[in-house]
């Protein structure tokens, strides 16, 4: 199972609750989503679109329902959930991302086989080809190690 950013956090949280994967790689996973959402509302990066939907400007345009936003607001620090994950987990952080401390916190809480990689000059989106190549290389190596 692979997840990036919010998807990385959701992948880890799901594994902690339902044990759905044999191995996980989380790319620059986020934590404390409620804090980010509240900050983004204050900064105007979350705008309402009618009664049902919201528009998020997180470097890409995202439209979500109010229901999802309300769920996100309830999520606190989910790093303590990492203690119950037993499958192998690799965290790959982006060295220039504000979220790199979130990934390190997840890593510290994991109890099973784990590895932390930081791609030094990468941003959160791993936008440069060299960063993307390194990301894919680490991911494939992890799955080849644990899923054979």
mmCIF file of N, CA and C in Angstrom:
data_model
loop_
_atom_site.group_PDB
_atom_site.id
_atom_site.type_symbol
_atom_site.label_atom_id
_atom_site.label_comp_id
_atom_site.label_asym_id
_atom_site.label_seq_id
_atom_site.Cartn_x
_atom_site.Cartn_y
_atom_site.Cartn_z
ATOM 1 N N UNK A 1 0.853 -1.171 0.000
ATOM 2 C CA UNK A 1 0.000 0.000 0.000
ATOM 3 C C UNK A 1 0.898 1.233 0.000
ATOM 4 N N UNK A 2 0.615 2.179 -0.879
ATOM 5 C CA UNK A 2 1.376 3.417 -0.972
ATOM 6 C C UNK A 2 0.411 4.579 -0.813
ATOM 7 N N UNK A 3 0.821 5.592 -0.048
ATOM 8 C CA UNK A 3 0.023 6.804 0.066
ATOM 9 C C UNK A 3 0.920 8.014 0.170
ATOM 10 N N UNK A 4 0.472 9.123 -0.410
ATOM 11 C CA UNK A 4 1.227 10.371 -0.375
ATOM 12 C C UNK A 4 0.452 11.419 0.420
ATOM 13 N N UNK A 5 1.160 12.128 1.307
ATOM 14 C CA UNK A 5 0.599 13.240 2.074
ATOM 15 C C UNK A 5 -0.576 12.763 2.927
ATOM 16 N N UNK A 6 -1.754 13.296 2.679
ATOM 17 C CA UNK A 6 -2.947 12.852 3.393
ATOM 18 C C UNK A 6 -3.167 11.356 3.175
ATOM 19 N N UNK A 7 -2.891 10.888 1.945
ATOM 20 C CA UNK A 7 -3.034 9.463 1.645
ATOM 21 C C UNK A 7 -2.060 8.593 2.419
ATOM 22 N N UNK A 8 -0.876 9.139 2.719
ATOM 23 C CA UNK A 8 0.081 8.413 3.551
ATOM 24 C C UNK A 8 -0.433 8.250 4.967
ATOM 25 N N UNK A 9 -0.978 9.331 5.506
ATOM 26 C CA UNK A 9 -1.539 9.274 6.853
ATOM 27 C C UNK A 9 -2.742 8.338 6.896
ATOM 28 N N UNK A 10 -3.611 8.422 5.897
ATOM 29 C CA UNK A 10 -4.792 7.559 5.852
ATOM 30 C C UNK A 10 -4.378 6.091 5.723
ATOM 31 N N UNK A 11 -3.376 5.801 4.907
ATOM 32 C CA UNK A 11 -2.894 4.423 4.762
ATOM 33 C C UNK A 11 -2.406 3.859 6.089
ATOM 34 N N UNK A 12 -1.632 4.649 6.813
ATOM 35 C CA UNK A 12 -1.118 4.207 8.108
ATOM 36 C C UNK A 12 -2.236 4.071 9.136
ATOM 37 N N UNK A 13 -3.145 5.030 9.148
ATOM 38 C CA UNK A 13 -4.263 4.977 10.094
ATOM 39 C C UNK A 13 -5.150 3.770 9.813
ATOM 40 N N UNK A 14 -5.425 3.512 8.537
ATOM 41 C CA UNK A 14 -6.227 2.348 8.162
ATOM 42 C C UNK A 14 -5.543 1.054 8.594
ATOM 43 N N UNK A 15 -4.238 0.957 8.353
ATOM 44 C CA UNK A 15 -3.493 -0.234 8.757
ATOM 45 C C UNK A 15 -3.551 -0.431 10.272
ATOM 46 N N UNK A 16 -3.487 0.652 11.016
ATOM 47 C CA UNK A 16 -3.519 0.541 12.482
ATOM 48 C C UNK A 16 -4.872 0.038 12.984
ATOM 49 N N UNK A 17 -5.908 0.251 12.192
ATOM 50 C CA UNK A 17 -7.258 -0.135 12.612
ATOM 51 C C UNK A 17 -7.747 -1.443 12.001
ATOM 52 N N UNK A 18 -7.295 -1.755 10.770
ATOM 53 C CA UNK A 18 -7.877 -2.901 10.064
ATOM 54 C C UNK A 18 -6.870 -3.894 9.503
ATOM 55 N N UNK A 19 -5.580 -3.630 9.581
ATOM 56 C CA UNK A 19 -4.556 -4.550 9.085
ATOM 57 C C UNK A 19 -4.836 -4.989 7.645
ATOM 58 N N UNK A 20 -4.779 -4.050 6.721
ATOM 59 C CA UNK A 20 -5.156 -4.296 5.330
ATOM 60 C C UNK A 20 -3.985 -4.566 4.388
ATOM 61 N N UNK A 21 -2.753 -4.330 4.827
ATOM 62 C CA UNK A 21 -1.610 -4.414 3.907
ATOM 63 C C UNK A 21 -0.506 -5.298 4.467
ATOM 64 N N UNK A 22 0.307 -5.839 3.550
ATOM 65 C CA UNK A 22 1.471 -6.631 3.945
ATOM 66 C C UNK A 22 2.719 -5.772 4.073
ATOM 67 N N UNK A 23 2.704 -4.597 3.459
ATOM 68 C CA UNK A 23 3.798 -3.632 3.563
ATOM 69 C C UNK A 23 3.263 -2.267 3.120
ATOM 70 N N UNK A 24 3.849 -1.211 3.660
ATOM 71 C CA UNK A 24 3.383 0.153 3.363
ATOM 72 C C UNK A 24 4.583 1.047 3.086
ATOM 73 N N UNK A 25 4.407 1.964 2.132
ATOM 74 C CA UNK A 25 5.335 3.063 1.937
ATOM 75 C C UNK A 25 4.503 4.343 1.992
ATOM 76 N N UNK A 26 4.861 5.230 2.893
ATOM 77 C CA UNK A 26 4.159 6.508 3.034
ATOM 78 C C UNK A 26 5.080 7.623 2.564
ATOM 79 N N UNK A 27 4.641 8.363 1.546
ATOM 80 C CA UNK A 27 5.424 9.450 0.967
ATOM 81 C C UNK A 27 5.060 10.755 1.648
ATOM 82 N N UNK A 28 5.967 11.304 2.411
ATOM 83 C CA UNK A 28 5.786 12.587 3.102
ATOM 84 C C UNK A 28 4.402 12.688 3.744
ATOM 85 N N UNK A 29 4.085 11.744 4.653
ATOM 86 C CA UNK A 29 2.740 11.710 5.234
ATOM 87 C C UNK A 29 2.472 12.891 6.168
ATOM 88 N N UNK A 30 1.220 13.313 6.179
ATOM 89 C CA UNK A 30 0.810 14.405 7.062
ATOM 90 C C UNK A 30 0.269 13.841 8.372
ATOM 91 N N UNK A 31 0.254 14.681 9.375
ATOM 92 C CA UNK A 31 -0.296 14.349 10.692
ATOM 93 C C UNK A 31 -0.950 15.624 11.215
ATOM 94 N N UNK A 32 -1.751 15.491 12.210
ATOM 95 C CA UNK A 32 -2.424 16.657 12.810
ATOM 96 C C UNK A 32 -3.213 17.435 11.758
ATOM 97 N N UNK A 33 -3.973 16.692 10.970
ATOM 98 C CA UNK A 33 -4.737 17.287 9.884
ATOM 99 C C UNK A 33 -5.667 18.389 10.377
ATOM 100 N N UNK A 34 -6.249 18.212 11.552
ATOM 101 C CA UNK A 34 -7.161 19.230 12.090
ATOM 102 C C UNK A 34 -6.462 20.580 12.206
ATOM 103 N N UNK A 35 -5.205 20.575 12.639
ATOM 104 C CA UNK A 35 -4.456 21.827 12.763
ATOM 105 C C UNK A 35 -4.251 22.485 11.414
ATOM 106 N N UNK A 36 -3.874 21.689 10.418
ATOM 107 C CA UNK A 36 -3.656 22.236 9.085
ATOM 108 C C UNK A 36 -4.941 22.831 8.526
ATOM 109 N N UNK A 37 -6.058 22.122 8.695
ATOM 110 C CA UNK A 37 -7.340 22.596 8.178
ATOM 111 C C UNK A 37 -7.722 23.913 8.835
ATOM 112 N N UNK A 38 -7.606 23.990 10.149
ATOM 113 C CA UNK A 38 -7.961 25.232 10.855
ATOM 114 C C UNK A 38 -7.076 26.393 10.410
ATOM 115 N N UNK A 39 -5.782 26.138 10.242
ATOM 116 C CA UNK A 39 -4.865 27.180 9.754
ATOM 117 C C UNK A 39 -5.233 27.616 8.340
ATOM 118 N N UNK A 40 -5.586 26.652 7.496
ATOM 119 C CA UNK A 40 -5.917 26.973 6.111
ATOM 120 C C UNK A 40 -7.229 27.744 5.998
ATOM 121 N N UNK A 41 -8.173 27.481 6.878
ATOM 122 C CA UNK A 41 -9.408 28.270 6.890
ATOM 123 C C UNK A 41 -9.084 29.720 7.227
ATOM 124 N N UNK A 42 -8.247 29.920 8.244
ATOM 125 C CA UNK A 42 -7.851 31.276 8.643
ATOM 126 C C UNK A 42 -7.111 31.999 7.526
ATOM 127 N N UNK A 43 -6.279 31.267 6.785
ATOM 128 C CA UNK A 43 -5.465 31.869 5.729
ATOM 129 C C UNK A 43 -6.206 31.988 4.402
ATOM 130 N N UNK A 44 -7.461 31.561 4.350
ATOM 131 C CA UNK A 44 -8.256 31.684 3.136
ATOM 132 C C UNK A 44 -7.974 30.647 2.069
ATOM 133 N N UNK A 45 -7.242 29.583 2.421
ATOM 134 C CA UNK A 45 -6.960 28.541 1.433
ATOM 135 C C UNK A 45 -8.104 27.533 1.328
ATOM 136 N N UNK A 46 -9.057 27.626 2.238
ATOM 137 C CA UNK A 46 -10.269 26.813 2.145
ATOM 138 C C UNK A 46 -11.435 27.783 2.017
ATOM 139 N N UNK A 47 -12.143 27.662 0.892
ATOM 140 C CA UNK A 47 -13.251 28.568 0.623
ATOM 141 C C UNK A 47 -14.508 27.746 0.373
ATOM 142 N N UNK A 48 -15.614 28.282 0.785
ATOM 143 C CA UNK A 48 -16.880 27.574 0.621
ATOM 144 C C UNK A 48 -17.417 27.742 -0.790
ATOM 145 N N UNK A 49 -17.947 26.664 -1.335
ATOM 146 C CA UNK A 49 -18.580 26.636 -2.652
ATOM 147 C C UNK A 49 -19.986 26.101 -2.457
ATOM 148 N N UNK A 50 -20.916 26.968 -2.197
ATOM 149 C CA UNK A 50 -22.283 26.533 -1.933
ATOM 150 C C UNK A 50 -22.397 25.934 -0.541
ATOM 151 N N UNK A 51 -23.478 25.210 -0.324
ATOM 152 C CA UNK A 51 -23.735 24.640 1.001
ATOM 153 C C UNK A 51 -23.023 23.317 1.228
ATOM 154 N N UNK A 52 -22.760 22.596 0.155
ATOM 155 C CA UNK A 52 -22.269 21.231 0.287
ATOM 156 C C UNK A 52 -20.758 21.070 0.147
ATOM 157 N N UNK A 53 -20.125 21.909 -0.672
ATOM 158 C CA UNK A 53 -18.738 21.657 -1.028
ATOM 159 C C UNK A 53 -17.809 22.802 -0.676
ATOM 160 N N UNK A 54 -16.525 22.441 -0.513
ATOM 161 C CA UNK A 54 -15.488 23.418 -0.217
ATOM 162 C C UNK A 54 -14.371 23.275 -1.230
ATOM 163 N N UNK A 55 -13.656 24.341 -1.417
ATOM 164 C CA UNK A 55 -12.532 24.364 -2.340
ATOM 165 C C UNK A 55 -11.266 24.551 -1.523
ATOM 166 N N UNK A 56 -10.300 23.660 -1.715
ATOM 167 C CA UNK A 56 -9.019 23.759 -1.026
ATOM 168 C C UNK A 56 -7.945 24.125 -2.029
ATOM 169 N N UNK A 57 -7.084 25.023 -1.654
ATOM 170 C CA UNK A 57 -5.952 25.397 -2.485
ATOM 171 C C UNK A 57 -4.686 24.948 -1.764
ATOM 172 N N UNK A 58 -4.262 23.717 -2.025
ATOM 173 C CA UNK A 58 -3.057 23.150 -1.430
ATOM 174 C C UNK A 58 -1.994 22.932 -2.498
ATOM 175 N N UNK A 59 -1.857 23.909 -3.377
ATOM 176 C CA UNK A 59 -0.921 23.770 -4.488
ATOM 177 C C UNK A 59 -1.578 23.116 -5.684
ATOM 178 N N UNK A 60 -2.615 22.349 -5.441
ATOM 179 C CA UNK A 60 -3.493 21.815 -6.473
ATOM 180 C C UNK A 60 -4.910 22.111 -5.999
ATOM 181 N N UNK A 61 -5.839 22.161 -6.923
ATOM 182 C CA UNK A 61 -7.218 22.461 -6.542
ATOM 183 C C UNK A 61 -7.934 21.184 -6.125
ATOM 184 N N UNK A 62 -8.550 21.218 -4.960
ATOM 185 C CA UNK A 62 -9.265 20.066 -4.421
ATOM 186 C C UNK A 62 -10.657 20.524 -4.014
ATOM 187 N N UNK A 63 -11.671 19.765 -4.392
ATOM 188 C CA UNK A 63 -13.031 20.042 -3.936
ATOM 189 C C UNK A 63 -13.451 18.901 -3.034
ATOM 190 N N UNK A 64 -13.914 19.238 -1.848
ATOM 191 C CA UNK A 64 -14.351 18.222 -0.885
ATOM 192 C C UNK A 64 -15.715 18.601 -0.330
ATOM 193 N N UNK A 65 -16.371 17.667 0.308
ATOM 194 C CA UNK A 65 -17.667 17.942 0.934
ATOM 195 C C UNK A 65 -17.454 18.508 2.332
ATOM 196 N N UNK A 66 -18.445 19.180 2.832
ATOM 197 C CA UNK A 66 -18.409 19.667 4.215
ATOM 198 C C UNK A 66 -18.261 18.499 5.188
ATOM 199 N N UNK A 67 -18.895 17.391 4.862
ATOM 200 C CA UNK A 67 -18.833 16.205 5.723
ATOM 201 C C UNK A 67 -17.388 15.737 5.904
ATOM 202 N N UNK A 68 -16.627 15.696 4.816
ATOM 203 C CA UNK A 68 -15.219 15.291 4.911
ATOM 204 C C UNK A 68 -14.441 16.301 5.745
ATOM 205 N N UNK A 69 -14.658 17.581 5.499
ATOM 206 C CA UNK A 69 -13.956 18.602 6.274
ATOM 207 C C UNK A 69 -14.262 18.466 7.763
ATOM 208 N N UNK A 70 -15.518 18.195 8.096
ATOM 209 C CA UNK A 70 -15.886 18.016 9.504
ATOM 210 C C UNK A 70 -15.168 16.819 10.117
ATOM 211 N N UNK A 71 -15.026 15.735 9.349
ATOM 212 C CA UNK A 71 -14.278 14.571 9.823
ATOM 213 C C UNK A 71 -12.813 14.929 10.043
ATOM 214 N N UNK A 72 -12.225 15.660 9.090
ATOM 215 C CA UNK A 72 -10.824 16.053 9.206
ATOM 216 C C UNK A 72 -10.594 16.898 10.441
ATOM 217 N N UNK A 73 -11.534 17.769 10.759
ATOM 218 C CA UNK A 73 -11.390 18.649 11.925
ATOM 219 C C UNK A 73 -11.316 17.843 13.222
ATOM 220 N N UNK A 74 -11.881 16.650 13.225
ATOM 221 C CA UNK A 74 -11.903 15.809 14.431
ATOM 222 C C UNK A 74 -10.595 15.044 14.635
ATOM 223 N N UNK A 75 -9.818 14.896 13.571
ATOM 224 C CA UNK A 75 -8.579 14.127 13.686
ATOM 225 C C UNK A 75 -7.526 14.922 14.441
ATOM 226 N N UNK A 76 -7.029 14.348 15.475
ATOM 227 C CA UNK A 76 -5.926 14.968 16.200
ATOM 228 C C UNK A 76 -4.617 14.361 15.730
ATOM 229 N N UNK A 77 -3.670 14.296 16.623
ATOM 230 C CA UNK A 77 -2.382 13.668 16.340
ATOM 231 C C UNK A 77 -2.614 12.158 16.304
ATOM 232 N N UNK A 78 -2.421 11.558 15.141
ATOM 233 C CA UNK A 78 -2.686 10.128 14.993
ATOM 234 C C UNK A 78 -1.424 9.273 15.135
ATOM 235 N N UNK A 79 -0.310 9.884 15.498
ATOM 236 C CA UNK A 79 0.954 9.129 15.551
ATOM 237 C C UNK A 79 0.925 7.993 16.568
ATOM 238 N N UNK A 80 0.163 8.126 17.638
ATOM 239 C CA UNK A 80 0.110 7.049 18.635
ATOM 240 C C UNK A 80 -0.499 5.773 18.054
ATOM 241 N N UNK A 81 -1.301 5.895 17.010
ATOM 242 C CA UNK A 81 -1.882 4.725 16.361
ATOM 243 C C UNK A 81 -0.818 3.856 15.690
ATOM 244 N N UNK A 82 0.350 4.414 15.425
ATOM 245 C CA UNK A 82 1.405 3.687 14.718
ATOM 246 C C UNK A 82 1.916 2.501 15.530
ATOM 247 N N UNK A 83 1.752 2.536 16.835
ATOM 248 C CA UNK A 83 2.237 1.457 17.708
ATOM 249 C C UNK A 83 1.602 0.109 17.379
ATOM 250 N N UNK A 84 0.401 0.135 16.813
ATOM 251 C CA UNK A 84 -0.300 -1.128 16.547
ATOM 252 C C UNK A 84 -0.019 -1.692 15.154
ATOM 253 N N UNK A 85 0.820 -1.033 14.370
ATOM 254 C CA UNK A 85 1.148 -1.520 13.024
ATOM 255 C C UNK A 85 2.323 -2.494 13.124
ATOM 256 N N UNK A 86 2.117 -3.688 12.584
ATOM 257 C CA UNK A 86 3.164 -4.705 12.636
ATOM 258 C C UNK A 86 3.791 -5.005 11.284
ATOM 259 N N UNK A 87 3.180 -4.542 10.197
ATOM 260 C CA UNK A 87 3.754 -4.819 8.884
ATOM 261 C C UNK A 87 4.935 -3.871 8.632
ATOM 262 N N UNK A 88 5.810 -4.212 7.704
ATOM 263 C CA UNK A 88 6.941 -3.341 7.374
ATOM 264 C C UNK A 88 6.465 -2.005 6.795
ATOM 265 N N UNK A 89 7.041 -0.917 7.301
ATOM 266 C CA UNK A 89 6.654 0.427 6.853
ATOM 267 C C UNK A 89 7.902 1.238 6.533
ATOM 268 N N UNK A 90 7.890 1.836 5.352
ATOM 269 C CA UNK A 90 8.918 2.805 4.998
ATOM 270 C C UNK A 90 8.258 4.175 4.928
ATOM 271 N N UNK A 91 8.876 5.146 5.576
ATOM 272 C CA UNK A 91 8.455 6.538 5.476
ATOM 273 C C UNK A 91 9.492 7.242 4.605
ATOM 274 N N UNK A 92 9.030 7.904 3.556
ATOM 275 C CA UNK A 92 9.930 8.687 2.712
ATOM 276 C C UNK A 92 9.527 10.146 2.851
ATOM 277 N N UNK A 93 10.399 10.930 3.449
ATOM 278 C CA UNK A 93 10.127 12.340 3.660
ATOM 279 C C UNK A 93 10.792 13.206 2.613
ATOM 280 N N UNK A 94 10.230 14.381 2.423
ATOM 281 C CA UNK A 94 10.810 15.374 1.520
ATOM 282 C C UNK A 94 11.556 16.395 2.373
ATOM 283 N N UNK A 95 12.840 16.549 2.096
ATOM 284 C CA UNK A 95 13.698 17.392 2.925
ATOM 285 C C UNK A 95 13.271 18.842 3.032
ATOM 286 N N UNK A 96 12.586 19.358 2.017
ATOM 287 C CA UNK A 96 12.153 20.758 2.032
ATOM 288 C C UNK A 96 10.669 20.912 2.345
ATOM 289 N N UNK A 97 10.056 19.863 2.863
ATOM 290 C CA UNK A 97 8.624 19.893 3.162
ATOM 291 C C UNK A 97 8.375 20.256 4.620
ATOM 292 N N UNK A 98 7.320 20.997 4.851
ATOM 293 C CA UNK A 98 6.907 21.310 6.217
ATOM 294 C C UNK A 98 6.433 20.057 6.949
ATOM 295 N N UNK A 99 6.132 18.998 6.209
ATOM 296 C CA UNK A 99 5.599 17.775 6.815
ATOM 297 C C UNK A 99 6.675 16.780 7.244
ATOM 298 N N UNK A 100 7.953 17.090 7.007
ATOM 299 C CA UNK A 100 8.987 16.089 7.311
ATOM 300 C C UNK A 100 9.009 15.707 8.786
ATOM 301 N N UNK A 101 8.647 16.609 9.673
ATOM 302 C CA UNK A 101 8.604 16.258 11.099
ATOM 303 C C UNK A 101 7.455 15.298 11.391
ATOM 304 N N UNK A 102 6.365 15.387 10.624
ATOM 305 C CA UNK A 102 5.251 14.453 10.806
ATOM 306 C C UNK A 102 5.698 13.031 10.495
ATOM 307 N N UNK A 103 6.392 12.853 9.381
ATOM 308 C CA UNK A 103 6.881 11.525 9.009
ATOM 309 C C UNK A 103 7.847 10.960 10.035
ATOM 310 N N UNK A 104 8.717 11.820 10.562
ATOM 311 C CA UNK A 104 9.671 11.365 11.578
ATOM 312 C C UNK A 104 8.950 10.933 12.845
ATOM 313 N N UNK A 105 7.879 11.635 13.190
ATOM 314 C CA UNK A 105 7.113 11.266 14.383
ATOM 315 C C UNK A 105 6.425 9.911 14.175
ATOM 316 N N UNK A 106 5.844 9.706 13.003
ATOM 317 C CA UNK A 106 5.258 8.398 12.696
ATOM 318 C C UNK A 106 6.318 7.311 12.818
ATOM 319 N N UNK A 107 7.475 7.552 12.223
ATOM 320 C CA UNK A 107 8.559 6.580 12.222
ATOM 321 C C UNK A 107 8.945 6.176 13.651
ATOM 322 N N UNK A 108 9.088 7.143 14.523
ATOM 323 C CA UNK A 108 9.481 6.855 15.908
ATOM 324 C C UNK A 108 8.463 5.977 16.626
ATOM 325 N N UNK A 109 7.194 6.109 16.277
ATOM 326 C CA UNK A 109 6.143 5.361 16.965
ATOM 327 C C UNK A 109 5.942 3.947 16.414
ATOM 328 N N UNK A 110 6.424 3.670 15.216
ATOM 329 C CA UNK A 110 6.250 2.354 14.613
ATOM 330 C C UNK A 110 7.020 1.300 15.392
ATOM 331 N N UNK A 111 6.450 0.109 15.529
ATOM 332 C CA UNK A 111 7.073 -0.973 16.295
ATOM 333 C C UNK A 111 7.604 -2.096 15.422
ATOM 334 N N UNK A 112 7.046 -2.276 14.235
ATOM 335 C CA UNK A 112 7.465 -3.358 13.347
ATOM 336 C C UNK A 112 8.685 -2.957 12.529
ATOM 337 N N UNK A 113 9.014 -3.764 11.513
ATOM 338 C CA UNK A 113 10.124 -3.412 10.625
ATOM 339 C C UNK A 113 9.853 -2.041 10.002
ATOM 340 N N UNK A 114 10.875 -1.197 9.995
ATOM 341 C CA UNK A 114 10.653 0.164 9.503
ATOM 342 C C UNK A 114 11.938 0.752 8.960
ATOM 343 N N UNK A 115 11.764 1.746 8.099
ATOM 344 C CA UNK A 115 12.898 2.482 7.574
ATOM 345 C C UNK A 115 12.431 3.895 7.254
ATOM 346 N N UNK A 116 13.311 4.856 7.487
ATOM 347 C CA UNK A 116 13.035 6.261 7.193
ATOM 348 C C UNK A 116 14.052 6.745 6.170
ATOM 349 N N UNK A 117 13.558 7.292 5.077
ATOM 350 C CA UNK A 117 14.409 7.895 4.051
ATOM 351 C C UNK A 117 13.972 9.348 3.893
ATOM 352 N N UNK A 118 14.931 10.238 3.767
ATOM 353 C CA UNK A 118 14.647 11.638 3.487
ATOM 354 C C UNK A 118 15.328 11.986 2.162
ATOM 355 N N UNK A 119 14.556 12.464 1.214
ATOM 356 C CA UNK A 119 15.122 12.927 -0.050
ATOM 357 C C UNK A 119 15.422 14.409 0.153
ATOM 358 N N UNK A 120 16.682 14.684 0.360
ATOM 359 C CA UNK A 120 17.176 15.952 0.905
ATOM 360 C C UNK A 120 16.581 17.216 0.281
ATOM 361 N N UNK A 121 16.663 17.383 -1.003
ATOM 362 C CA UNK A 121 16.238 18.635 -1.635
ATOM 363 C C UNK A 121 14.826 18.587 -2.210
ATOM 364 N N UNK A 122 14.081 17.533 -1.918
ATOM 365 C CA UNK A 122 12.740 17.382 -2.487
ATOM 366 C C UNK A 122 11.723 18.264 -1.776
ATOM 367 N N UNK A 123 10.740 18.741 -2.551
ATOM 368 C CA UNK A 123 9.594 19.422 -1.948
ATOM 369 C C UNK A 123 8.500 18.377 -1.720
ATOM 370 N N UNK A 124 7.394 18.803 -1.152
ATOM 371 C CA UNK A 124 6.327 17.880 -0.775
ATOM 372 C C UNK A 124 5.793 17.078 -1.969
ATOM 373 N N UNK A 125 5.807 17.659 -3.150
ATOM 374 C CA UNK A 125 5.293 16.970 -4.328
ATOM 375 C C UNK A 125 6.322 16.140 -5.069
ATOM 376 N N UNK A 126 7.576 16.111 -4.593
ATOM 377 C CA UNK A 126 8.654 15.372 -5.249
ATOM 378 C C UNK A 126 8.653 15.697 -6.755
ATOM 379 N N UNK A 127 8.608 16.988 -7.072
ATOM 380 C CA UNK A 127 8.341 17.438 -8.444
ATOM 381 C C UNK A 127 9.500 17.260 -9.414
ATOM 382 N N UNK A 128 10.721 17.339 -8.954
ATOM 383 C CA UNK A 128 11.840 17.165 -9.878
ATOM 384 C C UNK A 128 11.969 15.703 -10.262
ATOM 385 N N UNK A 129 12.381 15.455 -11.497
ATOM 386 C CA UNK A 129 12.517 14.089 -11.990
ATOM 387 C C UNK A 129 13.461 13.269 -11.106
ATOM 388 N N UNK A 130 14.567 13.876 -10.678
ATOM 389 C CA UNK A 130 15.528 13.140 -9.853
ATOM 390 C C UNK A 130 14.909 12.733 -8.512
ATOM 391 N N UNK A 131 14.052 13.589 -7.952
ATOM 392 C CA UNK A 131 13.391 13.250 -6.687
ATOM 393 C C UNK A 131 12.347 12.159 -6.905
ATOM 394 N N UNK A 132 11.608 12.282 -7.986
ATOM 395 C CA UNK A 132 10.600 11.277 -8.315
ATOM 396 C C UNK A 132 11.262 9.919 -8.558
ATOM 397 N N UNK A 133 12.380 9.928 -9.250
ATOM 398 C CA UNK A 133 13.107 8.683 -9.519
ATOM 399 C C UNK A 133 13.581 8.030 -8.226
ATOM 400 N N UNK A 134 14.097 8.827 -7.313
ATOM 401 C CA UNK A 134 14.558 8.302 -6.020
ATOM 402 C C UNK A 134 13.386 7.752 -5.215
ATOM 403 N N UNK A 135 12.267 8.457 -5.245
ATOM 404 C CA UNK A 135 11.053 8.032 -4.550
ATOM 405 C C UNK A 135 10.599 6.659 -5.051
ATOM 406 N N UNK A 136 10.534 6.503 -6.348
ATOM 407 C CA UNK A 136 10.109 5.234 -6.939
ATOM 408 C C UNK A 136 11.129 4.137 -6.631
ATOM 409 N N UNK A 137 12.410 4.462 -6.717
ATOM 410 C CA UNK A 137 13.466 3.480 -6.423
ATOM 411 C C UNK A 137 13.331 2.943 -4.997
ATOM 412 N N UNK A 138 13.217 3.832 -4.014
ATOM 413 C CA UNK A 138 13.059 3.404 -2.618
ATOM 414 C C UNK A 138 11.798 2.554 -2.439
ATOM 415 N N UNK A 139 10.716 2.981 -3.069
ATOM 416 C CA UNK A 139 9.434 2.276 -2.935
ATOM 417 C C UNK A 139 9.530 0.866 -3.495
ATOM 418 N N UNK A 140 10.054 0.735 -4.691
ATOM 419 C CA UNK A 140 10.176 -0.585 -5.326
ATOM 420 C C UNK A 140 11.106 -1.486 -4.513
ATOM 421 N N UNK A 141 12.220 -0.945 -4.057
ATOM 422 C CA UNK A 141 13.148 -1.742 -3.235
ATOM 423 C C UNK A 141 12.466 -2.245 -1.964
ATOM 424 N N UNK A 142 11.656 -1.410 -1.333
ATOM 425 C CA UNK A 142 10.966 -1.798 -0.096
ATOM 426 C C UNK A 142 9.988 -2.943 -0.359
ATOM 427 N N UNK A 143 9.196 -2.791 -1.397
ATOM 428 C CA UNK A 143 8.229 -3.846 -1.701
ATOM 429 C C UNK A 143 8.921 -5.125 -2.171
ATOM 430 N N UNK A 144 9.987 -5.005 -2.938
ATOM 431 C CA UNK A 144 10.721 -6.215 -3.334
ATOM 432 C C UNK A 144 11.294 -6.932 -2.130
ATOM 433 N N UNK A 145 11.726 -6.190 -1.143
ATOM 434 C CA UNK A 145 12.300 -6.786 0.083
ATOM 435 C C UNK A 145 11.234 -7.523 0.891
ATOM 436 N N UNK A 146 10.043 -6.958 1.013
ATOM 437 C CA UNK A 146 9.047 -7.478 1.949
ATOM 438 C C UNK A 146 7.898 -8.257 1.322
ATOM 439 N N UNK A 147 7.727 -8.185 0.013
ATOM 440 C CA UNK A 147 6.556 -8.832 -0.580
ATOM 441 C C UNK A 147 6.911 -10.022 -1.469
ATOM 442 N N UNK A 148 8.118 -10.516 -1.373
ATOM 443 C CA UNK A 148 8.513 -11.692 -2.171
ATOM 444 C C UNK A 148 8.247 -12.969 -1.429
#
